[in-house]
Amino acid sequence: MSGAESPGTPSPRAQDSADLVVVGSGIVGLGAAYAAARRGLRVVVVDRSAAPVGATIRNFGHLCIGAQSGEARRYADLSRELWLRLARDAGFWLRESGTLVAARHDDEMAVLAHAARDGGIRMLDADELRRLAPLRAEGLVGGAHIETDLQTDPRAAAPAIVRHLAALGVEFRFRTAVTEVSTGIVRTTRGTIAAGAVVVAANHDIDQLMPELAERAGVERCALDMMRIAVDLPRPLSAPLLTGWSLVRYGRFSAGAAGQAVRERLHAERPDLAALDLNQMYTQLPDGTLILGDSHATAAAPEPFQPEAAFSAFLTEAESLFDMRALRVLERWQGVYAKGPQDFLVDRGVEGVLVLAATTGIGMTTGLGLAEENLTAAFGWTPALEGTS
């Protein structure tokens, strides 16, 4: 499909073969298409929706690179380079803001100080943190600035990436469901595509296409609640903001006795928030609105009903943390992402087919790097960030 054609409309003149067929237009699928397009391959992306509408747009837009460890950190560092390049070339908003962490207990400061020994984190006293974020002084001990992190607006970034990839020659067949994947063949509701290679990046819907693999890998769905508010703040939030509830979720902070102590204290003090599996964090969009969240519930098929207790908790906790006035709720939504016992699903059980998923809540942070690294390894490509932009 040429850049002049709509990326959302399947073309009746579309070829029936491609060097790479990508199943799914979320961030991992877009990362796979980007990796292949930069190497001059013919790419077709197939998605049953009319546009990216899943976890890739239902998140904070927080690219939490510096809070990761191990394999996740490797993917996140590579993703950071790719995000910066895509934002430049595709023309969407991205800022190198880093991330702020508000500590309200000495044990949280201890966790941050320990992580800061490895670099990339700058410790802040309470006064400096309040200059960077409109926080109340009550209960604030200090905090930190995670320097490598990025922020984007996911609702704008995803469609901008689709448009950019279409301009590079990637063909998007939206409103087209994949019914079967095998070596060299992708069957869809609009016909069969001969594929030199296939990437399945269907996230939690992997159980619809490859149920045995999903069951073997223990992949379920994690449903989360989020909301967006309009609010009067005395000054902008200069970066995404995490709290102690965030520290116990991310690998760089949660590991070890100190992280476990923070978890045990928070759960003992606030069993109501623990029951929501809260990650109390905030991002501010360019229009000034604030995203609040999030709660988590995991099951093979989570109920779609969103408990008002979660939204009430989001608002109450925000009002206790921020110096805010004139709060008005604009939107509430449910996000769903794949969750498994491991952070990532990488499977090559079918020849010529690579299955990829971030099976934890860091898909936006790691997805581009996950695709780039694993496609390079699976298909024998030369590692490259240079080449066609």
mmCIF file of N, CA and C in Angstrom, residues 59-62 93 95 151-156 228-229 236-237 282-291 330-331 333:
data_model
loop_
_atom_site.group_PDB
_atom_site.id
_atom_site.type_symbol
_atom_site.label_atom_id
_atom_site.label_comp_id
_atom_site.label_asym_id
_atom_site.label_seq_id
_atom_site.Cartn_x
_atom_site.Cartn_y
_atom_site.Cartn_z
ATOM 1 N N ASN A 59 -3.129 3.077 27.837
ATOM 2 C CA ASN A 59 -2.113 3.094 28.879
ATOM 3 C C ASN A 59 -1.714 4.523 29.222
ATOM 4 N N PHE A 60 -0.716 4.660 30.070
ATOM 5 C CA PHE A 60 -0.283 5.971 30.544
ATOM 6 C C PHE A 60 0.592 6.713 29.537
ATOM 7 N N GLY A 61 1.107 6.017 28.525
ATOM 8 C CA GLY A 61 2.095 6.638 27.659
ATOM 9 C C GLY A 61 3.440 6.785 28.345
ATOM 10 N N HIS A 62 3.627 6.030 29.415
ATOM 11 C CA HIS A 62 4.847 6.098 30.222
ATOM 12 C C HIS A 62 5.801 5.007 29.770
ATOM 13 N N TRP A 93 4.230 13.406 19.416
ATOM 14 C CA TRP A 93 4.775 14.004 20.635
ATOM 15 C C TRP A 93 5.450 12.943 21.499
ATOM 16 N N ARG A 95 8.452 13.120 24.863
ATOM 17 C CA ARG A 95 9.384 13.958 25.614
ATOM 18 C C ARG A 95 10.336 13.108 26.457
ATOM 19 N N GLN A 151 8.029 9.849 27.724
ATOM 20 C CA GLN A 151 6.567 9.903 27.789
ATOM 21 C C GLN A 151 6.018 10.268 26.426
ATOM 22 N N THR A 152 4.917 9.613 26.056
ATOM 23 C CA THR A 152 4.207 9.946 24.828
ATOM 24 C C THR A 152 2.713 9.938 25.103
ATOM 25 N N ASP A 153 1.935 10.319 24.114
ATOM 26 C CA ASP A 153 0.488 10.191 24.169
ATOM 27 C C ASP A 153 0.126 8.980 23.319
ATOM 28 N N PRO A 154 -0.223 7.849 23.934
ATOM 29 C CA PRO A 154 -0.399 6.621 23.145
ATOM 30 C C PRO A 154 -1.512 6.714 22.117
ATOM 31 N N ARG A 155 -2.526 7.509 22.376
ATOM 32 C CA ARG A 155 -3.629 7.616 21.424
ATOM 33 C C ARG A 155 -3.199 8.300 20.135
ATOM 34 N N ALA A 156 -2.200 9.172 20.236
ATOM 35 C CA ALA A 156 -1.680 9.845 19.046
ATOM 36 C C ALA A 156 -0.511 9.083 18.442
ATOM 37 N N ARG A 228 -9.157 9.530 33.233
ATOM 38 C CA ARG A 228 -8.540 10.805 32.871
ATOM 39 C C ARG A 228 -9.369 11.926 33.459
ATOM 40 N N ILE A 229 -8.693 12.901 34.081
ATOM 41 C CA ILE A 229 -9.399 13.996 34.723
ATOM 42 C C ILE A 229 -8.877 15.348 34.217
ATOM 43 N N PRO A 236 2.572 22.649 36.020
ATOM 44 C CA PRO A 236 2.487 21.357 35.335
ATOM 45 C C PRO A 236 3.303 20.276 36.042
ATOM 46 N N LEU A 237 2.939 19.050 35.779
ATOM 47 C CA LEU A 237 3.717 17.900 36.217
ATOM 48 C C LEU A 237 4.827 17.702 35.185
ATOM 49 N N TYR A 282 0.794 8.572 37.754
ATOM 50 C CA TYR A 282 0.137 9.676 37.076
ATOM 51 C C TYR A 282 0.975 10.139 35.880
ATOM 52 N N THR A 283 0.295 10.477 34.785
ATOM 53 C CA THR A 283 0.936 11.187 33.687
ATOM 54 C C THR A 283 0.044 12.344 33.272
ATOM 55 N N GLN A 284 0.680 13.422 32.816
ATOM 56 C CA GLN A 284 -0.062 14.579 32.333
ATOM 57 C C GLN A 284 0.136 14.711 30.835
ATOM 58 N N LEU A 285 -0.962 14.809 30.101
ATOM 59 C CA LEU A 285 -0.923 14.913 28.649
ATOM 60 C C LEU A 285 -0.677 16.358 28.223
ATOM 61 N N PRO A 286 -0.318 16.579 26.964
ATOM 62 C CA PRO A 286 -0.058 17.949 26.511
ATOM 63 C C PRO A 286 -1.225 18.900 26.706
ATOM 64 N N ASP A 287 -2.462 18.390 26.736
ATOM 65 C CA ASP A 287 -3.616 19.273 26.941
ATOM 66 C C ASP A 287 -3.842 19.606 28.413
ATOM 67 N N GLY A 288 -2.985 19.119 29.296
ATOM 68 C CA GLY A 288 -3.080 19.426 30.715
ATOM 69 C C GLY A 288 -3.881 18.431 31.526
ATOM 70 N N THR A 289 -4.599 17.530 30.878
ATOM 71 C CA THR A 289 -5.367 16.540 31.626
ATOM 72 C C THR A 289 -4.439 15.503 32.248
ATOM 73 N N LEU A 290 -4.940 14.850 33.288
ATOM 74 C CA LEU A 290 -4.131 13.933 34.076
ATOM 75 C C LEU A 290 -4.714 12.528 33.968
ATOM 76 N N ILE A 291 -3.845 11.546 33.682
ATOM 77 C CA ILE A 291 -4.253 10.139 33.679
ATOM 78 C C ILE A 291 -3.942 9.541 35.037
ATOM 79 N N LEU A 330 -13.207 13.043 33.179
ATOM 80 C CA LEU A 330 -13.505 13.107 31.751
ATOM 81 C C LEU A 330 -13.777 11.730 31.156
ATOM 82 N N GLU A 331 -12.989 10.733 31.545
ATOM 83 C CA GLU A 331 -13.103 9.405 30.945
ATOM 84 C C GLU A 331 -12.721 8.330 31.955
ATOM 85 N N TRP A 333 -11.871 3.936 31.652
ATOM 86 C CA TRP A 333 -11.763 2.846 30.691
ATOM 87 C C TRP A 333 -11.098 1.627 31.317
#
